[in-house]
mmCIF file of C-alpha atoms in Angstrom:
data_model
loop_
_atom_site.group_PDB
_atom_site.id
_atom_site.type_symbol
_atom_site.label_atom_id
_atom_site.label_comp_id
_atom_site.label_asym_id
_atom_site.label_seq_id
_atom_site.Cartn_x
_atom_site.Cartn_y
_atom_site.Cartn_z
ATOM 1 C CA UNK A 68 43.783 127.988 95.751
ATOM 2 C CA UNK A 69 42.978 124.867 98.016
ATOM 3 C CA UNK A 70 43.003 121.695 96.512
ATOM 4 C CA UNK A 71 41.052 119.052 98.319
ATOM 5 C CA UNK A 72 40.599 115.356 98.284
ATOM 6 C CA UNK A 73 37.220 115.743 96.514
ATOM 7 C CA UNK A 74 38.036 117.962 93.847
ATOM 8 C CA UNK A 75 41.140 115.766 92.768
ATOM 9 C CA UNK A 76 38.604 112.419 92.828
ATOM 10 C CA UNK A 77 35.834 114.287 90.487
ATOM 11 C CA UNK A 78 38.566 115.374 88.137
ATOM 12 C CA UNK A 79 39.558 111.587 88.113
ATOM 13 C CA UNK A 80 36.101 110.308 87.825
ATOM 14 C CA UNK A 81 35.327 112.803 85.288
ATOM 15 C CA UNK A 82 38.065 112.127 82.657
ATOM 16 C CA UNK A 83 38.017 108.348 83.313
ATOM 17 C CA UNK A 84 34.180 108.707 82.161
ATOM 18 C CA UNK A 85 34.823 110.702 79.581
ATOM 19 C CA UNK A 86 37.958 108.081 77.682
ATOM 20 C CA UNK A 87 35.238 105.191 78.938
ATOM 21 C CA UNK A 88 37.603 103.278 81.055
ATOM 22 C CA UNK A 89 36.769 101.603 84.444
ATOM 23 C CA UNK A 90 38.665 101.421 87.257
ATOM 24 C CA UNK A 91 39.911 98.318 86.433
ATOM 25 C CA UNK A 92 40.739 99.127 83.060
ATOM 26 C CA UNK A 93 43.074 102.580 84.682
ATOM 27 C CA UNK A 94 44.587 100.248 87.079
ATOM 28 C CA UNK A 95 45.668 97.730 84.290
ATOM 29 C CA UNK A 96 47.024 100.448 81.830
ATOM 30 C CA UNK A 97 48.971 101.623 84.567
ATOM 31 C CA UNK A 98 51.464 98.172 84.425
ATOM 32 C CA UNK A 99 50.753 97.413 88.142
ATOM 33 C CA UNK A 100 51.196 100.288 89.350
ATOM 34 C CA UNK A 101 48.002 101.027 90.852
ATOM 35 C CA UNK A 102 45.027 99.269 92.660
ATOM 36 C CA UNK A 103 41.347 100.012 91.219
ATOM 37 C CA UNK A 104 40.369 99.761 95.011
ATOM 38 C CA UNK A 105 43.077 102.874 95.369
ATOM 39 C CA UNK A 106 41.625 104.701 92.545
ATOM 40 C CA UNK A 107 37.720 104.223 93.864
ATOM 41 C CA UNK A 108 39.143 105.924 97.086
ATOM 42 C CA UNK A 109 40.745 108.723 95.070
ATOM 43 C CA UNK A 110 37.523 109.443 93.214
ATOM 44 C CA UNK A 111 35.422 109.170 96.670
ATOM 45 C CA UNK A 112 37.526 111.790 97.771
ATOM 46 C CA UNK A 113 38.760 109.161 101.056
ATOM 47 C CA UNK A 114 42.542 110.027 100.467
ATOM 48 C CA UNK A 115 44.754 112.151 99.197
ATOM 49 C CA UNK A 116 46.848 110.762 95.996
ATOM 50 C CA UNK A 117 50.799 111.357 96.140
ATOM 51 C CA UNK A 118 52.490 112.997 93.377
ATOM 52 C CA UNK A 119 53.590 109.595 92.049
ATOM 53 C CA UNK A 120 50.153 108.122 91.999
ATOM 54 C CA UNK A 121 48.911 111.252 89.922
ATOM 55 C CA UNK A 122 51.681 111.308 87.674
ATOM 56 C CA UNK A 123 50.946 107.383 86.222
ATOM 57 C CA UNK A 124 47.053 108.292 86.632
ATOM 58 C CA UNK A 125 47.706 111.269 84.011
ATOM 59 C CA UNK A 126 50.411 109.246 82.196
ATOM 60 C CA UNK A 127 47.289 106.327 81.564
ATOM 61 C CA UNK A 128 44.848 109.230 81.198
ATOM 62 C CA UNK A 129 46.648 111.336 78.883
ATOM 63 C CA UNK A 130 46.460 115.063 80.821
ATOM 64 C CA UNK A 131 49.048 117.459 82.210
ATOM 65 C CA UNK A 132 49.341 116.580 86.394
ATOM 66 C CA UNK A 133 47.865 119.986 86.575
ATOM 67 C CA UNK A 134 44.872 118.607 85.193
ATOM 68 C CA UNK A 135 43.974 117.487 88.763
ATOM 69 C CA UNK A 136 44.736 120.944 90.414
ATOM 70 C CA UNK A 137 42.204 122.666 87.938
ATOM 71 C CA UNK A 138 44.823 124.873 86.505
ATOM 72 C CA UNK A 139 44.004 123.561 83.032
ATOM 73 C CA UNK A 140 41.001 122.200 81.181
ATOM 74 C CA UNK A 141 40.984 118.934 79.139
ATOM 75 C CA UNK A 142 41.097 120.194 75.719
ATOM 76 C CA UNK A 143 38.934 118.466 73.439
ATOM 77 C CA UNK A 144 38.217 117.914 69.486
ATOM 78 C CA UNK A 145 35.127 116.974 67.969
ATOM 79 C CA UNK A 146 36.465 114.613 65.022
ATOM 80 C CA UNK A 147 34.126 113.770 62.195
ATOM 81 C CA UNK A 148 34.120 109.952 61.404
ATOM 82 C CA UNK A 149 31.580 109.759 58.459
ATOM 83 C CA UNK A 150 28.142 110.752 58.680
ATOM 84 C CA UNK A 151 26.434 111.707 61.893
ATOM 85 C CA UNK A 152 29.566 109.462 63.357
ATOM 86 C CA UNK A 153 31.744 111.839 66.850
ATOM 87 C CA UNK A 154 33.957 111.035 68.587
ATOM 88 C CA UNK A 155 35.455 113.131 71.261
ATOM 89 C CA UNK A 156 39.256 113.177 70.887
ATOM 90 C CA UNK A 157 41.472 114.697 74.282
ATOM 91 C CA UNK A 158 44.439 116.650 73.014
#
């Protein structure tokens, strides 16, 4: 399996959508660790993350570093707040 630049940024873009955080809100959650101009590059698929930058992405993000490979899916639950109320909940 080949795991390209792309791939790893729509992953990133896709779960950041989905908990309804910005870039600037990932890069602030990670305690300095990381630059919402770096994670706009990830997601554009213009570099490559290392292994460290992935592992405080899915640290903020709550998902396995394999997340990003596509080994596993995000699993989610559909939690009932009151009537008509979802939420999506990642596990």
């Amino acid at each position: 399996m080949e795991i390209s630049k792309a791939s790893i940024g729509s992953r990133l873009k896709f779960i950041r959508n989905l908990k309804k955080m910005t870039q600037q809100d990932l890069a602030a959650r990670s305690h300095n660790g990381l630059n919402y101009t770096l994670i706009g590059k990830i997601e554009r698929g213009e570099v490559m993350p290392s292994v460290t930058t992935l592992v405080k992405i899915a640290r903020v993000m709550e998902v396995k570093v394999s997340y990003f490979f596509g080994e596993d899916a995000v699993d989610r639950k559909i939690l009932d707040f009151g009537q008509d109320k979802r939420r999506t909940k990642l596990v």
